[in-house]
PDB file of C-alpha atoms and ligand atoms in Angstrom:
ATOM      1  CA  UNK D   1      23.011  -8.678 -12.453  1.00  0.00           C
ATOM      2  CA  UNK D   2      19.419  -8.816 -13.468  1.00  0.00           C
ATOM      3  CA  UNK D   3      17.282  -7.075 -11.354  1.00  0.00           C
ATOM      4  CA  UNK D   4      13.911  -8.652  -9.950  1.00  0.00           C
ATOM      5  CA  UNK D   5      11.408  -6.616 -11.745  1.00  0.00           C
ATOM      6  CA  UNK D   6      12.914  -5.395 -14.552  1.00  0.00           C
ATOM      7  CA  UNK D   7      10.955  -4.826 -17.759  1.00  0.00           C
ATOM      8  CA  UNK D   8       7.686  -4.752 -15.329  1.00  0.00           C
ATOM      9  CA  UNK D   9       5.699  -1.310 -15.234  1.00  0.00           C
ATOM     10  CA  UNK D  10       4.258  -0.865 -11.557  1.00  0.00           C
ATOM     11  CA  UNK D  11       1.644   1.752 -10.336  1.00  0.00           C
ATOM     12  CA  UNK D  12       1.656   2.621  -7.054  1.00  0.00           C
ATOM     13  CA  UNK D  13      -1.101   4.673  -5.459  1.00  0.00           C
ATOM     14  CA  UNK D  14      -0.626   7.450  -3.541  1.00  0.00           C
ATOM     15  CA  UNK D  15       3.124   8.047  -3.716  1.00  0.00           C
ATOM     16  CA  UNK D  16       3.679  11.331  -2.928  1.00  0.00           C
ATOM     17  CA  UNK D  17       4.920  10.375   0.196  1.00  0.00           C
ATOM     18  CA  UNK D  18       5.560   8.176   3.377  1.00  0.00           C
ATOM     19  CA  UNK D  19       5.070   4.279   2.530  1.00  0.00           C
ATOM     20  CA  UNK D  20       3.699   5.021  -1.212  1.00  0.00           C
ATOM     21  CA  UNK D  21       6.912   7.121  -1.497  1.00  0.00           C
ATOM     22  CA  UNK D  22       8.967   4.060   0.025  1.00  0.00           C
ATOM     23  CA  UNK D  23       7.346   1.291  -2.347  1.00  0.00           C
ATOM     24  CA  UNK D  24       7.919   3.367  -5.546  1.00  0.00           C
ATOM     25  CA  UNK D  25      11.615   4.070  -4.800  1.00  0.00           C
ATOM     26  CA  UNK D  26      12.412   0.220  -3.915  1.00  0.00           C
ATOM     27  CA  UNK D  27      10.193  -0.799  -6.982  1.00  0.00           C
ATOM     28  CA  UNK D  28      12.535   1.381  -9.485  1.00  0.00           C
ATOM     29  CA  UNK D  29      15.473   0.181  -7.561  1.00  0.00           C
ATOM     30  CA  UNK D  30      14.108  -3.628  -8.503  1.00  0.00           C
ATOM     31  CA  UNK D  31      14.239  -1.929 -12.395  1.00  0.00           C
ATOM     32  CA  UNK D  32      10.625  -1.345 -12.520  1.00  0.00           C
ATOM     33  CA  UNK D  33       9.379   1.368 -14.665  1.00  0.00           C
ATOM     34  CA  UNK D  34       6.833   3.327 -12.248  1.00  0.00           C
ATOM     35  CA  UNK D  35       3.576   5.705 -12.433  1.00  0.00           C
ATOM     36  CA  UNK D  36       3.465   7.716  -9.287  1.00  0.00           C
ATOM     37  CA  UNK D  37      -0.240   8.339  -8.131  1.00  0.00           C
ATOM     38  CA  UNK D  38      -0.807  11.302  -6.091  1.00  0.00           C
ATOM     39  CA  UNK D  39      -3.896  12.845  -4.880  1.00  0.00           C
ATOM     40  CA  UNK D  40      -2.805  16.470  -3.744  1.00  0.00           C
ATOM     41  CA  UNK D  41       0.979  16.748  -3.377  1.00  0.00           C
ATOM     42  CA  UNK D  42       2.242  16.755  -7.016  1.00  0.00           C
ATOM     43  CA  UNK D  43       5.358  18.479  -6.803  1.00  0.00           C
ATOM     44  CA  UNK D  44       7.331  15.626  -4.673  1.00  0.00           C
ATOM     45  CA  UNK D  45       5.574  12.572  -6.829  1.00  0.00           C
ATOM     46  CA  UNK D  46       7.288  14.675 -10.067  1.00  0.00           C
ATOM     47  CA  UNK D  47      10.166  15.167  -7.672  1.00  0.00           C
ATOM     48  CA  UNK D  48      10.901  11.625  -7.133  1.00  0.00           C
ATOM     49  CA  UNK D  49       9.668  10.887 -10.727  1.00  0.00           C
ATOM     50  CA  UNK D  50      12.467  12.972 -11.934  1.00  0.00           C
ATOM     51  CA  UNK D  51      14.903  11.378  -9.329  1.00  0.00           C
ATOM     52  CA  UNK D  52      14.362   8.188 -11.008  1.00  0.00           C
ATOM     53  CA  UNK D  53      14.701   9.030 -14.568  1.00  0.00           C
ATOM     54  CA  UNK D  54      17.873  10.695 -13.747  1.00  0.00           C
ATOM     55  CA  UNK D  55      18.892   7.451 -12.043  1.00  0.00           C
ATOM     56  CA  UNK D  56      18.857   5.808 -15.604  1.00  0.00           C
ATOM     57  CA  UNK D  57      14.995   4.482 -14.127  1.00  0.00           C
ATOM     58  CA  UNK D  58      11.447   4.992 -16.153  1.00  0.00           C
ATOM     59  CA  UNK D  59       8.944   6.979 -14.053  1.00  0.00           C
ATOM     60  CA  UNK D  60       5.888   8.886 -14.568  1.00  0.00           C
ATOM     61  CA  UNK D  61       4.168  10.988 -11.845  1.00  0.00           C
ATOM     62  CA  UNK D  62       0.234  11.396 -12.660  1.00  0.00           C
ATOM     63  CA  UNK D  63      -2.606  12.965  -9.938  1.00  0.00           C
ATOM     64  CA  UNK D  64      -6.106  10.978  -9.654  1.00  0.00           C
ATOM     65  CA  UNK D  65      -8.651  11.093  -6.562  1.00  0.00           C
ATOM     66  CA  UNK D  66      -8.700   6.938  -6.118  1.00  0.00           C
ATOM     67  CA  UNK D  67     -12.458   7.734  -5.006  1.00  0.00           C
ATOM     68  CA  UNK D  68     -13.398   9.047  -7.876  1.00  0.00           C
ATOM     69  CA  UNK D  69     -13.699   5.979 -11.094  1.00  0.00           C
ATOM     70  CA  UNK D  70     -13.350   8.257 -13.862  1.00  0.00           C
ATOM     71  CA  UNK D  71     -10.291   9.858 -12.288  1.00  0.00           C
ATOM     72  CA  UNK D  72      -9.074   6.295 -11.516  1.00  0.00           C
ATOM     73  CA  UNK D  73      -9.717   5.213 -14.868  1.00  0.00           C
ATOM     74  CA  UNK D  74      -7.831   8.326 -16.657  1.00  0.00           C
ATOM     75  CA  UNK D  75      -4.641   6.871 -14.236  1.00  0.00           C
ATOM     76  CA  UNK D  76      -4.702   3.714 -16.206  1.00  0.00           C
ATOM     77  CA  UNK D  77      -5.227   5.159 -19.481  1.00  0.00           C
ATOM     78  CA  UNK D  78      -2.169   7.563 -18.677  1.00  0.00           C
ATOM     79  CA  UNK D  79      -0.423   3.990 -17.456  1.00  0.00           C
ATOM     80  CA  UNK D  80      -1.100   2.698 -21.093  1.00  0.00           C
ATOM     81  CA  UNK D  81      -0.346   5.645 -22.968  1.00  0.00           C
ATOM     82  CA  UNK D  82       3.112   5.858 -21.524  1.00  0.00           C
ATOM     83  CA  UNK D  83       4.145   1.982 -20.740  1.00  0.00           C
ATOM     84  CA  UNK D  84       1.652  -0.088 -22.396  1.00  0.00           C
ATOM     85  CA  UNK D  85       0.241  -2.070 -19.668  1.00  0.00           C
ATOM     86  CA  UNK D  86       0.564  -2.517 -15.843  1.00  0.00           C
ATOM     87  CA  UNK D  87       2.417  -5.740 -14.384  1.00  0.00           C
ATOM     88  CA  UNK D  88       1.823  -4.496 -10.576  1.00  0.00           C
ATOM     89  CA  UNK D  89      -0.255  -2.742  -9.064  1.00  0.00           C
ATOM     90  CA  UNK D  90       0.225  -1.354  -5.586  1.00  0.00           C
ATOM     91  CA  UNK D  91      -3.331   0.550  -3.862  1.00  0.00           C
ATOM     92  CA  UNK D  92      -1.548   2.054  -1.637  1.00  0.00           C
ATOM     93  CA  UNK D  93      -3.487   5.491  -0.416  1.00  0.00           C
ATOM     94  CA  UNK D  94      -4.778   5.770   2.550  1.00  0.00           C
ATOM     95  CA  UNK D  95      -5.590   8.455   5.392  1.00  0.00           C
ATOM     96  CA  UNK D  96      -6.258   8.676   9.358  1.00  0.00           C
ATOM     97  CA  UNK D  97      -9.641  10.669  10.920  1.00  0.00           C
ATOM     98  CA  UNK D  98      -9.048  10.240  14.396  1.00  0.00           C
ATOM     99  CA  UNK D  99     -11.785  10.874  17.166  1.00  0.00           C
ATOM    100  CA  UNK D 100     -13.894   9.333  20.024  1.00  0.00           C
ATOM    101  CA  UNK D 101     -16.416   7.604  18.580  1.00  0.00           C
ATOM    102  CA  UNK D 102     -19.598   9.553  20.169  1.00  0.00           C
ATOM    103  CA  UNK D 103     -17.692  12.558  18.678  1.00  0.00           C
ATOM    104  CA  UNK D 104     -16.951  11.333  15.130  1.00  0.00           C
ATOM    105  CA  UNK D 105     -18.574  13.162  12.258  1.00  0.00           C
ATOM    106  CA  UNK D 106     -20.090  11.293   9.226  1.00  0.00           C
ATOM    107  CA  UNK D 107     -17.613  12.797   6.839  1.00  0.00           C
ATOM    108  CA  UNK D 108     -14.726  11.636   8.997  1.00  0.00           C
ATOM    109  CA  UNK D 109     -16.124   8.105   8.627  1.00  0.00           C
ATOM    110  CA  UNK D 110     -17.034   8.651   5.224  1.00  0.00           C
ATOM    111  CA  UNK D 111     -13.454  10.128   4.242  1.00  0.00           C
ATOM    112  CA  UNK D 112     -11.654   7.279   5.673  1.00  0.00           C
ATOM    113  CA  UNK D 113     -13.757   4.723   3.882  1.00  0.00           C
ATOM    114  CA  UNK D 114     -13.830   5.432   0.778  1.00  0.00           C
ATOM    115  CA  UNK D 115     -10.267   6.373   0.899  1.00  0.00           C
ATOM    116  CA  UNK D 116      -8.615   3.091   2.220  1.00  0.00           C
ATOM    117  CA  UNK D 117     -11.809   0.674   0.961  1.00  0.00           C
ATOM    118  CA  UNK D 118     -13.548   2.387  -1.829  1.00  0.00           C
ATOM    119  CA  UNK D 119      -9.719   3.666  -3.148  1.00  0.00           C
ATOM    120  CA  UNK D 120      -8.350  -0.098  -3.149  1.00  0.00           C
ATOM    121  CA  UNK D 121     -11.832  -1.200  -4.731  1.00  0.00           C
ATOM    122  CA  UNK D 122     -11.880   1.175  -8.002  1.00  0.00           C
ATOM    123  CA  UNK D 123      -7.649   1.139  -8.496  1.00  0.00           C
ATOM    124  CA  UNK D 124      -7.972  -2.988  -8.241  1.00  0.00           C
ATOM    125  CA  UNK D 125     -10.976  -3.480 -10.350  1.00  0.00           C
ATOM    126  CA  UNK D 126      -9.181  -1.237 -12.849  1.00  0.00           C
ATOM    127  CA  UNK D 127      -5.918  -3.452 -12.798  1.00  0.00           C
ATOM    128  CA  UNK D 128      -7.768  -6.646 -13.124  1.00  0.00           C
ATOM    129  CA  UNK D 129      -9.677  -5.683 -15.940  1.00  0.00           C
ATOM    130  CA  UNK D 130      -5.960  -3.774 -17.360  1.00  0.00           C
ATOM    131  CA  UNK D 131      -4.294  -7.617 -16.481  1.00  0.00           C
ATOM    132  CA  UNK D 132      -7.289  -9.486 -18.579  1.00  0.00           C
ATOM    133  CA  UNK D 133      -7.207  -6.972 -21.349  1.00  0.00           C
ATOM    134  CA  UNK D 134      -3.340  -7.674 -22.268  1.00  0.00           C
ATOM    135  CA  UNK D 135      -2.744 -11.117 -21.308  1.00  0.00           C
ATOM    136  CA  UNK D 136       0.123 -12.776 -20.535  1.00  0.00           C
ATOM    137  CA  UNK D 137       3.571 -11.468 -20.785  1.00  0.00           C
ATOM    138  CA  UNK D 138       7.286 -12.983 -20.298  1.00  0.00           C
ATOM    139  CA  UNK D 139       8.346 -10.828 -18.236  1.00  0.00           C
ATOM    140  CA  UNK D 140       6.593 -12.431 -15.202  1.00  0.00           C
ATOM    141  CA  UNK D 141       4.519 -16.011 -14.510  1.00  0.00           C
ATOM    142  CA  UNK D 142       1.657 -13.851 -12.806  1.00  0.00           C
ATOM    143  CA  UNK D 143      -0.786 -12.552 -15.508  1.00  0.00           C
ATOM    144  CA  UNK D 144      -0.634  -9.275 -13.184  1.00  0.00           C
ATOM    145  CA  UNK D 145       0.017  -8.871  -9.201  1.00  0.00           C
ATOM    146  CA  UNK D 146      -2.012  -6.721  -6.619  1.00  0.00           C
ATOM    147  CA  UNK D 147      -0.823  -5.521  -3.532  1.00  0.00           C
ATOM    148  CA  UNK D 148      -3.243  -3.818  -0.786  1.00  0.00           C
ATOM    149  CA  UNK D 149      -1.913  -1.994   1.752  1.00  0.00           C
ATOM    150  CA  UNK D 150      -3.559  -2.996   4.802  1.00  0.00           C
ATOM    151  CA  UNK D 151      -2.338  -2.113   8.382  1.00  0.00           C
ATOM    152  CA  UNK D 152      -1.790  -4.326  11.508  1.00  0.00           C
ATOM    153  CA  UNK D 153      -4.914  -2.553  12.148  1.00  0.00           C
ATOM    154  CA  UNK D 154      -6.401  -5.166  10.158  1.00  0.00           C
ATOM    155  CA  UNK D 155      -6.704  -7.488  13.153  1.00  0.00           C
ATOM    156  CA  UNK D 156      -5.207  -5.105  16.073  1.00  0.00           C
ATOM    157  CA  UNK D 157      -8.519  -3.178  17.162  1.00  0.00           C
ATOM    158  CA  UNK D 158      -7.949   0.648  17.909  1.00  0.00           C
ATOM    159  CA  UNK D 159     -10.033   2.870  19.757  1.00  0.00           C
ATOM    160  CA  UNK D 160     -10.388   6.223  18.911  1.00  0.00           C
ATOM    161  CA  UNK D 161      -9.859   5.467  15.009  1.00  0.00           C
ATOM    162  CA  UNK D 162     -12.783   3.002  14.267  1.00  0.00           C
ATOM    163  CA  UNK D 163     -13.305   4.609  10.977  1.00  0.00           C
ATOM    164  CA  UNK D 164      -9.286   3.371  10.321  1.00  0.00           C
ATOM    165  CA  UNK D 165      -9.317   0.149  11.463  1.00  0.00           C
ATOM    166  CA  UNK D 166     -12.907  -0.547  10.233  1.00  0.00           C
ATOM    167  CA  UNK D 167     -11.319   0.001   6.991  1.00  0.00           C
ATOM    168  CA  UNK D 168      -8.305  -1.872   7.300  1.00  0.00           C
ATOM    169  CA  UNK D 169     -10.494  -4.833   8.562  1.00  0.00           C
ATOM    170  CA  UNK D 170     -12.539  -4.463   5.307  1.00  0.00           C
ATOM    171  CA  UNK D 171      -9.039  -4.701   3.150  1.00  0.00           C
ATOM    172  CA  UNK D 172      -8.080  -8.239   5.157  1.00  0.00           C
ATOM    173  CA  UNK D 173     -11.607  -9.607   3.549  1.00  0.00           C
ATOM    174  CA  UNK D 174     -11.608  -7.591   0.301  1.00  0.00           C
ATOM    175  CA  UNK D 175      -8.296  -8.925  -0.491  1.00  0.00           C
ATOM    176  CA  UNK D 176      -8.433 -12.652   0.127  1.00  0.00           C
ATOM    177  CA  UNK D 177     -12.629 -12.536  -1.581  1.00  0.00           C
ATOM    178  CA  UNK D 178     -10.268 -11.130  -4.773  1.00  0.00           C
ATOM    179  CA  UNK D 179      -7.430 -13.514  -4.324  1.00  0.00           C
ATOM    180  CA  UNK D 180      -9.867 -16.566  -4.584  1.00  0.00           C
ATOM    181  CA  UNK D 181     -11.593 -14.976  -7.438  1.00  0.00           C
ATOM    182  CA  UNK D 182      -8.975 -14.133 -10.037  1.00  0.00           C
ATOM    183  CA  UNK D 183      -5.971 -17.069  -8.679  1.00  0.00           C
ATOM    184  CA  UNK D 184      -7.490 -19.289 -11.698  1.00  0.00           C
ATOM    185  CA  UNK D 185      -6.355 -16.059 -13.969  1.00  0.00           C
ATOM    186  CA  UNK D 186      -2.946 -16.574 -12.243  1.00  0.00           C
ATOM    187  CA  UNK D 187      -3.778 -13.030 -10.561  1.00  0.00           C
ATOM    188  CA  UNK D 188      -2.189 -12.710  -7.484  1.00  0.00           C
ATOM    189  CA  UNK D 189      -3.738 -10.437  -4.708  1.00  0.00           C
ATOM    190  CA  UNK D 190      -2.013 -10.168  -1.294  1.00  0.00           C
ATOM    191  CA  UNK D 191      -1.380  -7.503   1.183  1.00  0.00           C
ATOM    192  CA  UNK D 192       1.220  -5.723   3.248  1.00  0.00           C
ATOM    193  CA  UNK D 193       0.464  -4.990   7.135  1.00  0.00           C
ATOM    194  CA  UNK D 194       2.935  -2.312   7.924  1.00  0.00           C
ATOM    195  CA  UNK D 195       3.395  -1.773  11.561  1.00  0.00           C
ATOM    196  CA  UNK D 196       4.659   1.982  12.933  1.00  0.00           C
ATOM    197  CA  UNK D 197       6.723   3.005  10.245  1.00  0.00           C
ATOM    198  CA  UNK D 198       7.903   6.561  10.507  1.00  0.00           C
ATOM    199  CA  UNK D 199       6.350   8.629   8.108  1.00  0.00           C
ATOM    200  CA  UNK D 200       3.725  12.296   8.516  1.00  0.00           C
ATOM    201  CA  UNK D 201       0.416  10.322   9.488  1.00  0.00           C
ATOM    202  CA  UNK D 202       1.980   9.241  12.513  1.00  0.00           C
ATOM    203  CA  UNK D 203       4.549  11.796  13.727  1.00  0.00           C
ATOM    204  CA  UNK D 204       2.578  12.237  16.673  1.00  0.00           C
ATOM    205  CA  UNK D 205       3.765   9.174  18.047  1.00  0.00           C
ATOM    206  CA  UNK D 206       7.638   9.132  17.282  1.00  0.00           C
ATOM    207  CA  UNK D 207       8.530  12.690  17.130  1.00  0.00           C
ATOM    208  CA  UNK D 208       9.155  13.725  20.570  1.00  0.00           C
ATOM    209  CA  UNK D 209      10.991  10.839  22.785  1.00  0.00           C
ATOM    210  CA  UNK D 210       8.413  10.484  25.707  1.00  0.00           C
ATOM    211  CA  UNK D 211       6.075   9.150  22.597  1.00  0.00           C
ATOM    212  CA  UNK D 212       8.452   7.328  20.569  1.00  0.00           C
ATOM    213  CA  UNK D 213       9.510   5.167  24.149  1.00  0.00           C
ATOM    214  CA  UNK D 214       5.583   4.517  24.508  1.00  0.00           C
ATOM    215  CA  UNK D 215       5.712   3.489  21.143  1.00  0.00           C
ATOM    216  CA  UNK D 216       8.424   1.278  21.342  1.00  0.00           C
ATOM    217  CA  UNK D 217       6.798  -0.863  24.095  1.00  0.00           C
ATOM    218  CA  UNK D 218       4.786  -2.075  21.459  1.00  0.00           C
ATOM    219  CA  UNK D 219       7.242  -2.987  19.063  1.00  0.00           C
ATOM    220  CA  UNK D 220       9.066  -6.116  20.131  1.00  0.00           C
ATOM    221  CA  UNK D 221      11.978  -5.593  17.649  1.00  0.00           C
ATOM    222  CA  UNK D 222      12.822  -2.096  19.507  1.00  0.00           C
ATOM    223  CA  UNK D 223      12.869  -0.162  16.417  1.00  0.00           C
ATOM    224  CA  UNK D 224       9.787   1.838  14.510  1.00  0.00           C
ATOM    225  CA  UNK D 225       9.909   1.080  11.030  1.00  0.00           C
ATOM    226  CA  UNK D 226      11.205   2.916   7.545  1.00  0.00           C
ATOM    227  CA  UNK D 227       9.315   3.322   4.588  1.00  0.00           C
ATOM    228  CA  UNK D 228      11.997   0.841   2.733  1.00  0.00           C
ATOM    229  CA  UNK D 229      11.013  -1.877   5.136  1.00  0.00           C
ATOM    230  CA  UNK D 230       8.226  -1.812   3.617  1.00  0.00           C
ATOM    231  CA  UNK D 231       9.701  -1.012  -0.153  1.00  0.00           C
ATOM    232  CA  UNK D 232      11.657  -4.554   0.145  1.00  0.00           C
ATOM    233  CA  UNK D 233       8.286  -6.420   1.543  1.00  0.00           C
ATOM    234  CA  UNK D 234       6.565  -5.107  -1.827  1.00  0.00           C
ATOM    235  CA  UNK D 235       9.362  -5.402  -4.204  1.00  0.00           C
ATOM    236  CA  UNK D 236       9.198  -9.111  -3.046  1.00  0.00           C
ATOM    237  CA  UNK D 237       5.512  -9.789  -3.089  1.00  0.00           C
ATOM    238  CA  UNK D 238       5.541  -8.399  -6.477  1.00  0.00           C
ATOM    239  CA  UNK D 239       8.573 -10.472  -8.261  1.00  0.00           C
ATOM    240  CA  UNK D 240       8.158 -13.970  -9.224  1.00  0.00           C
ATOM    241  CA  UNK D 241       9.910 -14.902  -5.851  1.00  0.00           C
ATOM    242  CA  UNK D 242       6.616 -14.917  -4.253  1.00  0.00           C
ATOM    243  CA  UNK D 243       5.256 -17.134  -6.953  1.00  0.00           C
ATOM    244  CA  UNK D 244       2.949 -19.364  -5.054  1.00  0.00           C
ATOM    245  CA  UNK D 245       2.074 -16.750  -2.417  1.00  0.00           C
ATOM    246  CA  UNK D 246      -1.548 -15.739  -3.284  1.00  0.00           C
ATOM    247  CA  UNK D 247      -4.071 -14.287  -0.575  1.00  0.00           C
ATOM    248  CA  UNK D 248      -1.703 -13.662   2.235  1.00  0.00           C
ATOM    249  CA  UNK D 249      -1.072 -10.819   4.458  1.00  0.00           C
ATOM    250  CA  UNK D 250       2.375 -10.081   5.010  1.00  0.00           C
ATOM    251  CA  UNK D 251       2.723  -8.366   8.440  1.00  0.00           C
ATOM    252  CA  UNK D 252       5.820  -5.918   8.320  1.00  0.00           C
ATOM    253  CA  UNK D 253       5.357  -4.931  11.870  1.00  0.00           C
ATOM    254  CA  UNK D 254       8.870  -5.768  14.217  1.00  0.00           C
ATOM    255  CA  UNK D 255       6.775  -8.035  15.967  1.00  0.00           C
ATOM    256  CA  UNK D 256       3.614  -5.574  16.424  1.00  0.00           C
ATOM    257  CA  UNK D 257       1.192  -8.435  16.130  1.00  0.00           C
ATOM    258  CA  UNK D 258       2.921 -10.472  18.835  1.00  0.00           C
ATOM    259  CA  UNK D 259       0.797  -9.540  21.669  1.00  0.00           C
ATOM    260  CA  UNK D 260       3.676  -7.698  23.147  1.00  0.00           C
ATOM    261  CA  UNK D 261       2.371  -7.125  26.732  1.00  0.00           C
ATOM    262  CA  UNK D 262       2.057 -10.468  26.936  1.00  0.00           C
ATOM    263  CA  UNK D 263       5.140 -11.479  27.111  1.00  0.00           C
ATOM    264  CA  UNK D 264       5.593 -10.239  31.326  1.00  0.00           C
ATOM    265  CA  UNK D 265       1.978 -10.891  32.137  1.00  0.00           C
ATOM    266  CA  UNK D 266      -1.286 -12.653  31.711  1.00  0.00           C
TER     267      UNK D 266
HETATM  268  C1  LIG Z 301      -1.274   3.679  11.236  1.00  0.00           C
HETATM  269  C2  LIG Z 301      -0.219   4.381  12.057  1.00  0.00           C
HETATM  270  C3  LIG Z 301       0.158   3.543  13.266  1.00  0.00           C
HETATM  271  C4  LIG Z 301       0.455   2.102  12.895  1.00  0.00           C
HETATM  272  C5  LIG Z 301       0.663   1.216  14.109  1.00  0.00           C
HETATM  273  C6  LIG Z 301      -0.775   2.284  10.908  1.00  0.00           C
HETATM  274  O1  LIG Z 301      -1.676   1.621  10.082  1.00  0.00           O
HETATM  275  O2  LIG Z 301      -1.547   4.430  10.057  1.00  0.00           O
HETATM  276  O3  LIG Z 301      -0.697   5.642  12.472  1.00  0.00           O
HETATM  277  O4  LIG Z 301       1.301   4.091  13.896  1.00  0.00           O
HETATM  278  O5  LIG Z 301      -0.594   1.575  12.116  1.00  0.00           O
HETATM  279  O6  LIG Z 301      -0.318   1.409  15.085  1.00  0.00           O
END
């Protein structure tokens, strides 16, 4: 059987591990050949790079700061070099500063923004100019497909973290000012709005059971989330399933969004 995305190349920012890690695997399951961004953990983007060649898959594991837009731009080149072109691109990376807000430093601010904002501003503007350059191509009806990851923080304030969901709130607009700017290109630019999904920047909230029951209260569908949830939500957004979705946030949450404690009360 032919698989969704095969004969696509997809790049996937930061995915060394947790969600990245998750979209990259489900993308070379799809038959995608893959570049695995990672910022400081090389050794397990070249592990799972490795993992998927052996699988019979095409993958290629290459380290860039998203902040920085020569390092950015050396990803794509490195894309090209190996693959040709890009046919999805997924800006994944993205980091947590928590702290009261009197308390918060600048650089914890700073850090998360240009991270999860600046990050998904240089890797898209990269992949739209990468999408233009080459043109169309059979192997999809989408001259090229973007994929922010946002966060259910995107519209679910949260104190303590307004550096993070500042951030995530600046993806929701980033990404739909984008979508209605490059649709006529047939570009399409949506996100994914994970909800908990169990991975190292939130261990502190499933790891022990008192904090995983608190956790759960939240989470109408009684289970906290896999990075392959969120693999199959991306493998879809990016295949020519998803043709005429363009500018949409896909909320991958088990219900997160629902205004869960209001479903005894108010
Ligand atoms: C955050 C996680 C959090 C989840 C749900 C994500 O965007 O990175 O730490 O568990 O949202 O609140």
């Amino acid at each position: 059987m032919e698989k969704l995305l095969e004969n696509q190349v997809a790049l996937v920012t930061g995915a060394s591990s947790g969600i990245g890690y998750g979209v990259a695997q489900a993308l070379a399951n799809a038959g995608a050949a893959v570049v695995l961004n990672y910022h400081t953990h090389a050794e397990s983007a070249k592990k799972l790079a490795d993992e998927i060649e052996k699988a019979g898959g095409a993958a290629l594991a290459v380290g860039a700061d998203v902040t920085d837009r020569d390092q950015v731009e050396s990803m794509f080149d490195a894309c090209r070099a190996r693959f040709g072109t890009v046919d999805i691109v997924v800006a994944n990376s993205g980091l947590q500063r928590d702290s009261a807000f009197a308390e918060m430093t600048l650089e914890d601010w700073q850090t998360v923004l240009a991270t999860n904002l600046t990050g998904q501003f240089l890797t898209a503007q990269s992949a739209v100019k990468e999408f233009r350059r080459r043109g169309p191509r059979p192997v999809s009806k989408a001259l090229g497909k973007l994929i922010c990851m946002s966060s259910v923080h995107e519209v679910i304030p949260w104190a303590r973290r307004v550096n993070y969901a500042a951030s995530k709130g600046g993806v929701l607009m980033f990404m739909k000012s984008l979508a209605q700017e490059v649709a006529p290109e047939r570009i399409r630019v949506n996100s994914i709005a994970p909800g908990a999904i169990r991975t190292r920047i939130n261990k502190d909230a499933w790891e022990s059971k008192p904090e995983q029951d608190r956790l759960l209260q939240l989470i109408p569908y009684g289970r906290v989330g896999n990075p392959d949830d969120i693999g199959k939500a991306a493998v879809w957004l990016a295949s020519d399933e998803s043709d005429y979705v363009v500018g949409t946030t896909l909320f991958v949450d088990g219900g997160m969004t629902l205004y869960p404690e209001f479903a005894d009360n108010g």
